[in-house]
Short mmCIF file of C-alpha atoms (C1' of nucleotides) in Angstrom, two decimals:
data_model
loop_
_atom_site.label_atom_id
_atom_site.label_comp_id
_atom_site.label_asym_id
_atom_site.label_seq_id
_atom_site.Cartn_x
_atom_site.Cartn_y
_atom_site.Cartn_z
CA MET A 1 0.38 -0.20 0.04
CA LEU A 2 1.35 3.15 -0.60
CA ASN A 3 2.00 6.20 1.61
CA LEU A 4 -1.18 8.38 1.08
CA ASN A 5 1.02 11.58 1.81
CA LEU A 6 2.59 10.49 -1.37
CA ILE A 7 -0.38 10.53 -3.40
CA ARG A 8 -1.43 13.51 -2.29
CA GLU A 9 1.66 14.92 -3.06
CA LYS A 10 2.84 14.15 -5.35
CA SER A 11 0.53 12.17 -7.33
CA ASP A 12 1.88 12.93 -11.00
CA TYR A 13 5.10 11.68 -9.92
CA VAL A 14 2.81 8.53 -9.06
CA ILE A 15 0.59 8.50 -11.83
CA GLU A 16 4.34 8.82 -14.23
CA ARG A 17 6.49 5.87 -12.73
CA LEU A 18 3.60 3.41 -12.12
CA LYS A 19 3.18 3.22 -16.09
CA ILE A 20 6.61 1.66 -15.98
CA LYS A 21 4.36 -1.12 -14.18
CA ASN A 22 1.58 -1.25 -17.17
CA PHE A 23 -0.78 0.54 -14.76
CA ASP A 24 -3.04 3.05 -15.56
CA ALA A 25 -3.14 4.87 -12.31
CA SER A 26 -5.04 8.09 -13.84
CA GLU A 27 -8.42 7.75 -12.70
CA LEU A 28 -7.75 5.10 -9.30
CA VAL A 29 -5.71 8.47 -8.41
CA ALA A 30 -7.98 10.80 -9.06
CA GLY A 31 -10.57 9.26 -7.16
CA ILE A 32 -8.19 8.63 -3.85
CA LEU A 33 -7.92 12.51 -3.86
CA LYS A 34 -11.54 12.98 -3.53
CA LEU A 35 -12.25 10.39 -1.26
CA ASP A 36 -9.31 12.33 0.98
CA GLU A 37 -10.52 15.48 0.36
CA THR A 38 -14.16 14.76 1.75
CA ARG A 39 -12.76 11.97 4.30
CA ARG A 40 -10.66 15.11 6.38
CA ARG A 41 -14.03 17.62 5.72
CA ILE A 42 -16.29 15.27 7.07
CA GLN A 43 -13.94 14.78 9.82
CA GLY A 44 -13.73 18.01 10.37
CA GLU A 45 -17.34 18.23 11.38
CA THR A 46 -17.13 14.97 13.25
CA ASN A 47 -14.31 16.06 15.08
CA SER A 48 -16.49 19.43 16.17
CA LYS A 49 -19.20 18.06 16.98
CA GLU A 50 -17.31 15.71 19.26
CA ALA A 51 -15.46 18.33 20.77
CA GLU A 52 -18.91 20.05 21.34
CA MET A 53 -19.96 17.23 22.86
CA ASN A 54 -17.79 16.50 25.08
CA ALA A 55 -17.77 19.88 26.86
CA LEU A 56 -21.68 19.92 27.01
CA SER A 57 -21.48 16.40 28.82
CA LYS A 58 -18.75 17.87 31.14
CA SER A 59 -20.67 20.92 32.21
CA ILE A 60 -23.82 18.94 33.05
CA GLY A 61 -21.99 16.74 35.17
CA ILE A 62 -20.62 19.93 36.90
CA LEU A 63 -24.34 22.16 37.62
CA PHE A 64 -25.63 18.14 38.50
CA LYS A 65 -22.83 18.28 41.56
CA GLU A 66 -23.55 22.30 42.42
CA GLY A 67 -27.29 21.18 41.95
CA LYS A 68 -28.34 22.90 39.48
CA GLN A 69 -31.33 20.13 38.28
CA ASP A 70 -33.04 22.79 36.27
CA GLU A 71 -29.77 24.38 34.20
CA ALA A 72 -29.11 20.42 34.17
CA ASN A 73 -31.88 19.33 31.80
CA GLU A 74 -32.00 21.99 30.38
CA ALA A 75 -28.31 21.51 28.82
CA ARG A 76 -29.16 17.72 28.53
CA GLU A 77 -32.44 18.53 25.34
CA LYS A 78 -29.47 19.91 23.83
CA THR A 79 -27.79 16.37 23.48
CA SER A 80 -30.03 14.42 20.77
CA ARG A 81 -29.08 16.62 17.82
CA ILE A 82 -26.31 16.04 18.76
CA LYS A 83 -25.61 13.25 18.64
CA ASP A 84 -27.85 12.63 16.48
CA ASP A 85 -25.75 14.62 13.66
CA ILE A 86 -23.03 12.67 15.37
CA LYS A 87 -23.87 9.35 14.51
CA GLU A 88 -24.71 9.94 10.88
CA LEU A 89 -21.22 12.13 10.08
CA ASN A 90 -19.81 9.09 11.55
CA LEU A 91 -21.87 6.57 9.44
CA LYS A 92 -21.20 8.80 6.26
CA LEU A 93 -17.08 8.69 7.67
CA ASP A 94 -17.00 5.47 7.73
CA GLU A 95 -17.99 5.29 4.51
CA VAL A 96 -15.71 7.35 3.16
CA SER A 97 -12.85 5.57 4.84
CA ALA A 98 -13.26 2.38 3.79
CA LYS A 99 -13.75 3.75 0.27
CA LEU A 100 -10.77 5.15 0.39
CA GLN A 101 -9.48 1.81 1.93
CA ASN A 102 -10.80 -0.45 -0.71
CA SER A 103 -8.70 2.62 -3.64
CA LEU A 104 -5.49 2.83 -1.33
CA VAL A 105 -5.20 -0.92 -1.50
CA LEU A 106 -5.29 -0.84 -5.78
CA LEU A 107 -2.53 1.10 -6.14
CA PRO A 108 0.14 -1.39 -6.42
CA ASN A 109 3.43 -0.42 -5.39
CA ILE A 110 5.78 1.92 -7.53
CA PRO A 111 9.03 0.49 -9.44
CA CYS A 112 12.58 1.75 -8.33
CA GLU A 113 14.33 3.63 -10.99
CA LEU A 114 16.19 0.23 -12.11
CA VAL A 115 12.94 -1.41 -13.62
CA PRO A 116 13.59 -1.87 -17.05
CA ALA A 117 9.79 -0.75 -18.69
CA GLY A 118 8.36 -3.36 -21.02
CA THR A 119 5.43 -5.88 -20.72
CA SER A 120 6.61 -9.33 -20.57
CA GLU A 121 9.20 -11.38 -19.47
CA LYS A 122 11.12 -10.90 -22.74
CA ASP A 123 12.15 -7.43 -21.12
CA ASN A 124 13.84 -9.02 -18.25
CA LYS A 125 17.17 -7.69 -18.54
CA LEU A 126 19.90 -10.31 -17.68
CA ILE A 127 22.17 -8.51 -14.77
CA ARG A 128 24.78 -12.13 -14.61
CA SER A 129 25.63 -15.50 -15.21
CA GLY A 130 27.50 -17.95 -14.31
CA GLY A 131 28.33 -21.43 -14.09
CA LYS A 132 28.95 -24.03 -17.25
CA ILE A 133 25.99 -25.11 -18.91
CA PRO A 134 26.88 -29.28 -18.40
CA GLU A 135 27.23 -31.55 -22.56
CA LEU A 136 25.18 -34.68 -21.79
CA GLY A 137 24.07 -36.27 -24.37
CA ALA A 138 20.96 -37.51 -26.45
CA ALA A 139 20.35 -40.63 -23.46
CA ALA A 140 19.93 -37.47 -21.12
CA GLN A 141 16.76 -38.09 -19.08
CA PRO A 142 15.21 -35.29 -17.65
CA HIS A 143 14.45 -35.80 -13.20
CA TRP A 144 11.37 -37.14 -13.20
CA GLU A 145 13.05 -40.17 -14.85
CA LEU A 146 15.63 -40.22 -13.35
CA ALA A 147 13.29 -39.90 -10.22
CA GLU A 148 11.38 -42.64 -10.31
CA LYS A 149 14.32 -45.08 -11.90
CA TYR A 150 17.07 -44.14 -8.88
CA ARG A 151 12.98 -44.43 -6.27
CA LEU A 152 13.54 -40.93 -5.03
CA ILE A 153 10.75 -39.25 -5.67
CA ASP A 154 6.50 -40.55 -6.42
CA PHE A 155 4.26 -38.92 -8.63
CA GLU A 156 1.93 -41.01 -8.55
CA LEU A 157 1.91 -42.19 -5.06
CA GLY A 158 1.07 -38.38 -4.02
CA ASN A 159 -1.74 -38.09 -6.03
CA LYS A 160 -3.36 -41.39 -4.53
CA ILE A 161 -2.41 -39.23 -1.45
CA THR A 162 -3.29 -36.64 -1.81
CA GLY A 163 -3.03 -35.15 -5.45
CA ALA A 164 -1.00 -33.88 -8.64
CA GLY A 165 1.77 -31.34 -7.27
CA PHE A 166 1.95 -33.26 -3.78
CA PRO A 167 5.12 -35.87 -4.45
CA VAL A 168 6.21 -37.86 -2.38
CA TYR A 169 9.54 -37.91 -1.75
CA ARG A 170 11.47 -41.22 -0.17
CA GLY A 171 15.13 -42.49 0.91
CA LYS A 172 17.96 -40.56 -0.98
CA GLY A 173 15.36 -38.40 -2.63
CA ALA A 174 14.08 -37.62 1.17
CA LYS A 175 17.72 -37.29 2.64
CA LEU A 176 18.60 -34.95 -0.10
CA GLN A 177 15.59 -32.56 0.35
CA ARG A 178 16.87 -32.72 3.63
CA ALA A 179 20.70 -32.16 2.82
CA LEU A 180 19.76 -29.37 0.76
CA ILE A 181 17.48 -27.50 4.10
CA ASN A 182 20.41 -27.62 5.74
CA PHE A 183 22.95 -26.33 4.27
CA PHE A 184 20.66 -23.58 2.94
CA LEU A 185 20.24 -22.74 6.44
CA GLU A 186 23.80 -22.82 7.02
CA GLU A 187 24.77 -20.80 4.74
CA ASN A 188 22.04 -17.88 6.10
CA GLN A 189 23.14 -18.39 9.48
CA LYS A 190 26.95 -17.59 8.31
CA ALA A 191 26.02 -14.51 6.29
CA GLY A 192 24.42 -13.18 10.05
CA TYR A 193 20.35 -14.25 9.67
CA GLU A 194 18.88 -15.91 12.74
CA GLU A 195 17.15 -18.88 11.69
CA ILE A 196 13.26 -19.34 12.09
CA LEU A 197 10.78 -21.77 12.60
CA PRO A 198 7.26 -20.11 11.81
CA PRO A 199 3.52 -21.29 11.84
CA LEU A 200 2.86 -22.82 8.98
CA VAL A 201 -0.70 -21.44 9.14
CA VAL A 202 -1.50 -17.69 9.37
CA ASN A 203 -4.53 -15.91 9.49
CA GLU A 204 -6.15 -12.81 7.90
CA ASP A 205 -4.05 -10.13 8.99
CA SER A 206 -0.65 -12.04 8.26
CA GLY A 207 -1.75 -12.10 4.37
CA PHE A 208 -2.86 -8.64 4.18
CA GLY A 209 -0.22 -7.51 5.48
CA THR A 210 2.43 -8.88 3.20
CA GLY A 211 -0.13 -8.29 0.98
CA GLN A 212 -1.69 -11.75 -0.33
CA LEU A 213 -5.17 -10.09 1.29
CA PRO A 214 -7.65 -9.33 -0.31
CA ASP A 215 -6.36 -9.32 -3.94
CA LYS A 216 -4.71 -13.23 -4.06
CA GLU A 217 -6.71 -15.14 -2.02
CA GLY A 218 -6.68 -18.08 -4.82
CA MET A 219 -3.70 -18.73 -4.26
CA MET A 220 -3.86 -19.88 -1.07
CA TYR A 221 -5.68 -23.05 0.37
CA HIS A 222 -7.74 -21.97 3.10
CA VAL A 223 -8.62 -24.03 6.45
CA SER A 224 -12.65 -22.75 6.08
CA SER A 225 -13.43 -23.60 9.56
CA ASP A 226 -10.74 -21.62 11.57
CA ASN A 227 -10.02 -18.40 8.56
CA LEU A 228 -6.28 -19.38 8.28
CA TYR A 229 -4.50 -20.44 4.92
CA LEU A 230 -1.36 -22.36 4.94
CA ILE A 231 1.32 -20.16 3.78
CA PRO A 232 2.53 -20.03 0.70
CA THR A 233 5.64 -18.39 1.82
CA ALA A 234 7.71 -17.91 4.91
CA GLU A 235 8.25 -14.62 3.83
CA VAL A 236 4.54 -13.99 5.31
CA PRO A 237 4.60 -15.85 8.64
CA VAL A 238 7.83 -13.77 9.16
CA THR A 239 7.30 -11.01 7.63
CA ASN A 240 4.96 -10.29 10.09
CA LEU A 241 6.43 -11.06 12.85
CA TYR A 242 7.18 -7.34 12.71
CA ARG A 243 3.40 -6.39 12.26
CA ASP A 244 2.48 -3.52 14.48
CA ILE A 245 5.54 -2.46 15.38
CA ILE A 246 8.18 0.27 16.58
CA LEU A 247 11.70 -0.73 16.66
CA ASP A 248 14.16 1.34 17.22
CA GLU A 249 16.58 3.18 14.57
CA SER A 250 19.86 0.25 16.33
CA GLU A 251 17.53 -2.26 15.71
CA PHE A 252 18.35 -2.37 11.45
CA PRO A 253 19.07 -4.85 10.19
CA ILE A 254 16.84 -7.36 11.14
CA MET A 255 17.82 -10.27 9.32
CA ASN A 256 15.38 -14.03 9.21
CA THR A 257 16.36 -16.47 7.44
CA ALA A 258 12.93 -19.73 8.03
CA TYR A 259 12.21 -23.02 6.30
CA THR A 260 8.89 -24.19 4.83
CA PRO A 261 6.95 -26.47 3.06
CA CYS A 262 5.28 -23.96 0.59
CA PHE A 263 1.47 -23.96 0.06
CA ARG A 264 0.62 -22.66 -3.49
CA ARG A 265 -3.32 -23.63 -5.04
CA GLU A 266 -1.87 -22.22 -8.35
CA ALA A 267 -5.09 -23.19 -9.90
CA GLY A 268 -5.75 -23.72 -13.67
CA SER A 269 -1.72 -24.77 -14.61
CA TYR A 270 -0.82 -27.62 -16.24
CA GLY A 271 0.80 -29.09 -19.36
CA LYS A 272 4.36 -30.25 -19.90
CA ASP A 273 5.44 -26.75 -18.00
CA VAL A 274 4.21 -27.81 -14.99
CA ARG A 275 5.72 -31.97 -14.99
CA GLY A 276 8.05 -33.36 -12.21
CA LEU A 277 9.53 -31.07 -10.00
CA ASN A 278 8.70 -27.70 -12.20
CA ARG A 279 5.41 -26.20 -10.28
CA LEU A 280 3.75 -27.62 -7.20
CA HIS A 281 1.08 -27.54 -4.87
CA GLN A 282 3.64 -28.37 -1.56
CA PHE A 283 7.04 -27.58 -2.11
CA ASP A 284 10.27 -26.59 0.06
CA LYS A 285 12.08 -24.00 0.17
CA VAL A 286 14.43 -21.76 2.81
CA GLU A 287 13.58 -18.02 2.75
CA ILE A 288 15.55 -14.49 3.74
CA VAL A 289 14.17 -11.66 4.98
CA GLN A 290 15.01 -8.39 6.05
CA ILE A 291 13.73 -5.52 7.92
CA GLN A 292 16.04 -2.23 6.95
CA HIS A 293 16.25 1.50 6.83
CA PRO A 294 15.01 3.10 3.94
CA ASP A 295 17.92 4.67 3.20
CA LYS A 296 19.96 1.31 3.20
CA SER A 297 17.87 -1.12 1.83
CA TYR A 298 19.02 -1.08 -2.22
CA GLU A 299 22.68 -1.56 -0.10
CA THR A 300 20.97 -4.80 1.25
CA LEU A 301 18.67 -5.95 -2.36
CA ASP A 302 22.46 -6.25 -3.85
CA GLU A 303 24.10 -8.03 -1.07
CA MET A 304 20.93 -10.42 -1.07
CA VAL A 305 21.40 -10.83 -4.12
CA LYS A 306 25.07 -11.50 -3.82
CA HIS A 307 24.68 -14.11 -1.17
CA VAL A 308 21.95 -16.50 -3.14
CA GLU A 309 24.44 -16.16 -5.80
CA SER A 310 27.13 -17.79 -3.67
CA LEU A 311 24.42 -20.51 -2.81
CA LEU A 312 24.39 -21.15 -6.75
CA ILE A 313 27.73 -21.50 -7.46
CA LYS A 314 28.24 -23.29 -4.44
CA LEU A 315 25.62 -26.04 -5.67
CA GLU A 316 27.86 -25.88 -9.67
CA LEU A 317 24.02 -24.63 -11.31
CA PRO A 318 24.38 -22.87 -14.31
CA TYR A 319 22.53 -19.53 -13.23
CA ARG A 320 21.61 -16.26 -14.63
CA ILE A 321 20.41 -13.52 -13.11
CA ILE A 322 17.68 -11.04 -14.47
CA ALA A 323 15.74 -7.90 -13.09
CA LEU A 324 12.38 -8.17 -13.94
CA CYS A 325 10.76 -5.56 -16.28
CA GLY A 326 7.82 -3.07 -15.32
CA GLY A 327 5.10 -5.75 -16.83
CA ASP A 328 7.02 -8.78 -15.35
CA ILE A 329 7.36 -7.41 -11.34
CA SER A 330 5.08 -8.17 -8.81
CA PHE A 331 2.52 -5.96 -7.56
CA ALA A 332 3.85 -5.17 -4.59
CA SER A 333 7.77 -4.62 -5.53
CA ALA A 334 9.92 -1.95 -6.31
CA LEU A 335 12.68 -3.79 -7.57
CA THR A 336 13.31 -7.61 -8.53
CA TYR A 337 15.45 -9.62 -9.19
CA ASP A 338 14.66 -13.62 -10.28
CA PHE A 339 17.87 -16.48 -10.15
CA GLU A 340 17.05 -18.88 -12.87
CA VAL A 341 19.08 -22.22 -12.85
CA PHE A 342 19.38 -23.65 -16.68
CA SER A 343 17.94 -27.61 -16.36
CA ALA A 344 19.89 -29.47 -18.60
CA ALA A 345 17.75 -32.51 -19.59
CA GLN A 346 15.02 -29.95 -20.12
CA LYS A 347 17.06 -27.75 -21.44
CA ARG A 348 15.10 -25.15 -19.19
CA TRP A 349 15.43 -22.43 -17.29
CA LEU A 350 13.81 -22.61 -13.90
CA GLU A 351 13.32 -19.83 -11.22
CA VAL A 352 14.64 -21.06 -8.03
CA SER A 353 14.81 -17.61 -6.89
CA SER A 354 13.18 -14.78 -6.58
CA VAL A 355 14.61 -11.08 -4.35
CA SER A 356 12.72 -8.27 -3.54
CA ASN A 357 12.74 -5.03 -2.37
CA PHE A 358 9.47 -3.77 -1.17
CA GLU A 359 10.17 -0.76 0.62
CA SER A 360 7.61 0.82 2.94
CA PHE A 361 5.00 -1.21 0.70
CA GLN A 362 4.69 -3.80 2.72
CA ALA A 363 5.82 -1.94 6.02
CA ASN A 364 2.44 0.62 5.73
CA ARG A 365 0.15 -1.97 5.67
CA MET A 366 1.81 -3.82 8.42
CA LYS A 367 2.71 -1.05 9.88
CA LEU A 368 6.13 -1.77 11.00
CA ARG A 369 7.89 1.14 11.71
CA TYR A 370 11.07 2.91 13.44
CA LYS A 371 11.66 5.66 15.25
CA SER A 372 14.99 8.10 13.91
CA GLN A 373 16.91 9.82 15.94
CA GLU A 374 16.58 13.46 14.41
CA ASN A 375 12.66 13.12 12.81
CA LYS A 376 9.80 13.33 15.33
CA GLY A 377 7.22 10.36 14.66
CA THR A 378 7.61 7.44 13.40
CA ILE A 379 9.07 6.37 9.93
CA LEU A 380 7.56 3.36 7.24
CA ALA A 381 10.52 0.49 7.85
CA HIS A 382 11.92 -1.45 4.35
CA THR A 383 11.45 -4.99 4.14
CA LEU A 384 12.78 -7.32 1.78
CA ASN A 385 13.04 -11.07 1.34
CA GLY A 386 14.32 -13.46 -1.45
CA SER A 387 14.29 -17.94 -1.57
CA SER A 388 17.79 -19.56 -0.68
CA LEU A 389 16.14 -21.27 -2.70
CA ALA A 390 12.91 -22.86 -3.14
CA LEU A 391 13.71 -26.66 -3.66
CA PRO A 392 12.01 -28.48 -6.06
CA ARG A 393 14.00 -27.31 -9.09
CA ILE A 394 17.57 -27.27 -7.47
CA VAL A 395 16.54 -30.57 -7.35
CA ALA A 396 15.70 -30.98 -10.58
CA ALA A 397 18.77 -29.27 -11.67
CA LEU A 398 20.50 -31.49 -9.99
CA LEU A 399 19.43 -34.51 -10.90
CA GLU A 400 19.36 -33.75 -14.26
CA ASN A 401 22.83 -31.60 -14.83
CA ASN A 402 24.84 -34.30 -12.68
CA GLN A 403 23.79 -37.61 -14.37
CA THR A 404 26.26 -40.36 -15.59
CA GLY A 405 24.23 -42.35 -17.33
CA ASP A 406 24.93 -45.14 -14.66
CA GLY A 407 24.11 -41.99 -11.56
CA ILE A 408 23.95 -38.86 -10.29
CA THR A 409 26.73 -37.34 -9.03
CA ILE A 410 26.15 -35.18 -5.79
CA PRO A 411 27.33 -31.72 -5.66
CA GLU A 412 30.82 -31.02 -2.85
CA ALA A 413 28.94 -28.70 -1.32
CA ILE A 414 26.33 -30.53 0.49
CA ARG A 415 27.63 -33.91 1.10
CA GLN A 416 28.77 -33.25 4.04
CA TYR A 417 24.56 -32.74 4.73
CA THR A 418 23.50 -35.47 1.94
CA GLY A 419 26.50 -37.89 3.37
CA PHE A 420 26.12 -39.68 0.58
CA SER A 421 28.40 -38.32 -3.12
CA ARG A 422 26.57 -40.40 -5.84
CA ILE A 423 22.84 -41.62 -6.06
CA ASP A 424 23.08 -45.27 -8.29
"C1'" G B 1 -14.35 -31.02 24.78
"C1'" G B 2 -15.83 -29.10 30.40
"C1'" A B 3 -15.09 -25.08 34.57
"C1'" G B 4 -13.10 -21.06 35.29
"C1'" A B 5 -10.11 -15.95 35.65
"C1'" G B 6 -8.68 -12.36 32.88
"C1'" G B 7 -7.34 -8.89 29.21
"C1'" U B 8 -5.59 -1.07 31.19
"C1'" G B 9 0.62 2.76 28.64
"C1'" G B 10 7.40 -0.09 26.76
"C1'" C B 11 6.72 -3.73 31.36
"C1'" C B 12 4.31 -4.02 35.94
"C1'" G B 13 -0.03 -2.60 38.59
"C1'" A B 14 -4.70 0.43 40.41
"C1'" G B 15 -9.47 2.72 38.84
"C1'" C B 16 -15.55 -0.49 38.64
"C1'" G B 17 -20.63 5.65 35.76
"C1'" G B 18 -18.72 12.54 35.89
"C1'" U B 19 -10.92 17.27 36.87
"C1'" C B 20 -9.73 9.95 34.03
"C1'" U B 21 -6.72 15.04 31.00
"C1'" A B 22 -5.46 7.24 33.65
"C1'" A B 23 -2.87 7.04 40.24
"C1'" G B 24 1.46 4.50 42.03
"C1'" G B 25 5.98 1.78 40.80
"C1'" C B 26 9.78 0.18 37.32
"C1'" G B 27 12.19 1.08 32.53
"C1'" C B 28 14.00 4.97 29.75
"C1'" A B 29 15.20 10.14 28.43
"C1'" C B 30 17.43 15.06 30.12
"C1'" G B 31 18.74 18.40 33.82
"C1'" C B 32 20.83 19.28 38.81
"C1'" C B 33 24.00 17.08 42.41
"C1'" U B 34 29.32 14.95 42.20
"C1'" G B 35 36.41 14.56 41.31
"C1'" G B 36 33.88 10.32 38.18
"C1'" A B 37 29.94 6.96 39.10
"C1'" A B 38 25.23 5.50 42.17
"C1'" A B 39 22.08 7.61 45.30
"C1'" G B 40 18.79 11.72 45.77
"C1'" C B 41 15.64 15.74 42.50
"C1'" G B 42 13.48 18.12 39.26
"C1'" U B 43 11.49 17.66 34.45
"C1'" G B 44 10.03 14.52 30.38
"C1'" U B 45 8.71 9.81 28.56
"C1'" A B 46 2.18 6.33 23.24
"C1'" U B 47 0.27 5.90 18.51
"C1'" A B 48 -3.13 7.51 14.15
"C1'" C B 49 -5.65 11.36 11.72
"C1'" U B 50 -6.79 16.42 12.26
"C1'" A B 51 -6.42 22.22 12.19
"C1'" C B 52 -2.84 26.53 12.69
"C1'" G B 53 1.95 27.34 12.88
"C1'" U B 54 7.58 26.76 12.33
"C1'" G B 55 13.71 27.40 11.68
"C1'" G B 56 13.15 20.05 10.96
"C1'" A B 57 10.20 24.70 17.88
"C1'" G B 58 4.73 24.26 18.95
"C1'" U B 59 -0.04 24.59 20.42
"C1'" G B 60 -5.39 22.79 20.11
"C1'" G B 61 -9.08 19.16 17.88
"C1'" U B 62 -10.72 14.19 18.22
"C1'" A B 63 -10.22 9.11 19.06
"C1'" U B 64 -8.13 4.11 21.16
"C1'" C B 65 -8.12 0.84 28.50
"C1'" G B 66 -8.72 -7.16 23.45
"C1'" A B 67 -12.72 -6.33 19.23
"C1'" G B 68 -17.27 -4.77 17.67
"C1'" G B 69 -21.69 -3.65 18.54
"C1'" G B 70 -25.36 -1.30 22.87
"C1'" U B 71 -27.76 1.28 27.78
"C1'" U B 72 -26.68 7.17 29.01
"C1'" C B 73 -26.17 13.62 28.67
"C1'" G B 74 -21.00 11.40 29.60
"C1'" A B 75 -18.09 5.21 29.61
"C1'" A B 76 -11.39 1.77 30.92
"C1'" U B 77 -16.04 1.32 34.95
"C1'" C B 78 -22.95 -1.39 32.93
"C1'" C B 79 -24.67 -4.80 29.31
"C1'" C B 80 -24.59 -7.73 24.77
"C1'" U B 81 -21.27 -10.62 20.26
"C1'" C B 82 -16.50 -12.31 19.35
"C1'" U B 83 -11.16 -13.03 19.91
"C1'" C B 84 -7.06 -14.00 22.97
"C1'" U B 85 -4.57 -15.32 27.19
"C1'" C B 86 -3.99 -18.01 31.58
"C1'" U B 87 -5.46 -21.93 35.75
"C1'" C B 88 -7.74 -26.22 36.17
"C1'" C B 89 -10.71 -31.18 34.29
"C1'" G B 90 -10.05 -35.12 29.68
"C1'" C B 91 -8.01 -36.30 25.60
"C1'" C B 92 -3.36 -36.39 23.10
"C1'" A B 93 2.30 -36.37 19.52
#
RNA sequence: GGAGAGGUGGCCGAGCGGUCUAAGGCGCACGCCUGGAAAGCGUGUAUACUACGUGGAGUGGUAUCGAGGGUUCGAAUCCCUCUCUCUCCGCCA
């Protein structure tokens, strides 16, 4: 949610910048400005009526105390009209405020200057790439065949237990998952992130805080009997740890990492793009989250990108880093870098991480603020997050890229976590 | 699942219809005191919206005592609904 002050003071700038996201905000902004003005006017009227009422009530109390019954009763008669007015004004105020809020929530975050213009993923900008794409023979198999051949993942069994998109990992396949999770968590910890093990279901307020609600409720599984949502990413519970909090400036940066399963409904997707591990309803992911001072958030974003990159280098996977263009960047993000690894048998780039700076967009929804030394009052903090990393596609690339025909070689970096160096 | 108790400022805790403009304490900040510190003394110490104002000063209004509704001229205080926490019992990894 954008700050109302910004819209008020720089409405042209807001409209102009949102064009980068291919979003025509002119009507919405005009509506917001009008609602804002109306709200302020009504609130002013309400407040002065309430002030009048408060003064009158107080004087009635004093009159009663002094035993001036008649005067008190006289004053009492005057109140009913004011009371009605207040009631009416408050109804209007609630209505206008709700409309204003509903409109504000529809505005996407303003992209920062580094976001390339564009309408779709073909306009994304390659930042850099690394690693070597392996030369596999014609006999190279995609990961879903390898997973079956070496009895690592059973997709059919998952269908029976739950449904499509819920694979069953077993044996070395299961252990590889656990090893990767440990590897990522340990690396994150070394980089200064505190580990969090959060709840996997969240309430509505949390869903709203990070922007999944009210708009994208279709992405989350809903536990209707308790009105809770299964988390689509650890970003939700971890960022919401700081909902409704006023930090001290000295607490920056807050660095958290969390492993969680992630649940995504992703309704309507099918076809070969979603085969195997490419897209799942339940998957494992290690996330990193930072809360940072507004002046330092872009510096922090770069650090996070370097950190995620270092993981891919250690896993010896061919990767590329991409700056998402205006048409591809998410609603809430101001700048996003995607990480993709090359899955050599499918011959496809697979997204394995998305690192974003949300600036104050989430903070405004969550009321995450800090007190600064020099300024009076509170200022919205900046939030950032990224995957480090999402497991399934990493596993897909690891299996495909490291296949030898009679087995799969485990990269050096995670052997201490797997306890084996080869799958065969 | 059953029974009971309770949600008050950063924290503890009083208040149970009208100077609540929320006591008192702790913590914190600043000042005095001191060679320095502690103690002591003094001052200050929420958030949001809003009006006026300024050199980034400040002053005023309104709202907020878990949330929402109600009663009343007036609600932290009375009533209703919801919610969360705690204790005991039951069940349970």
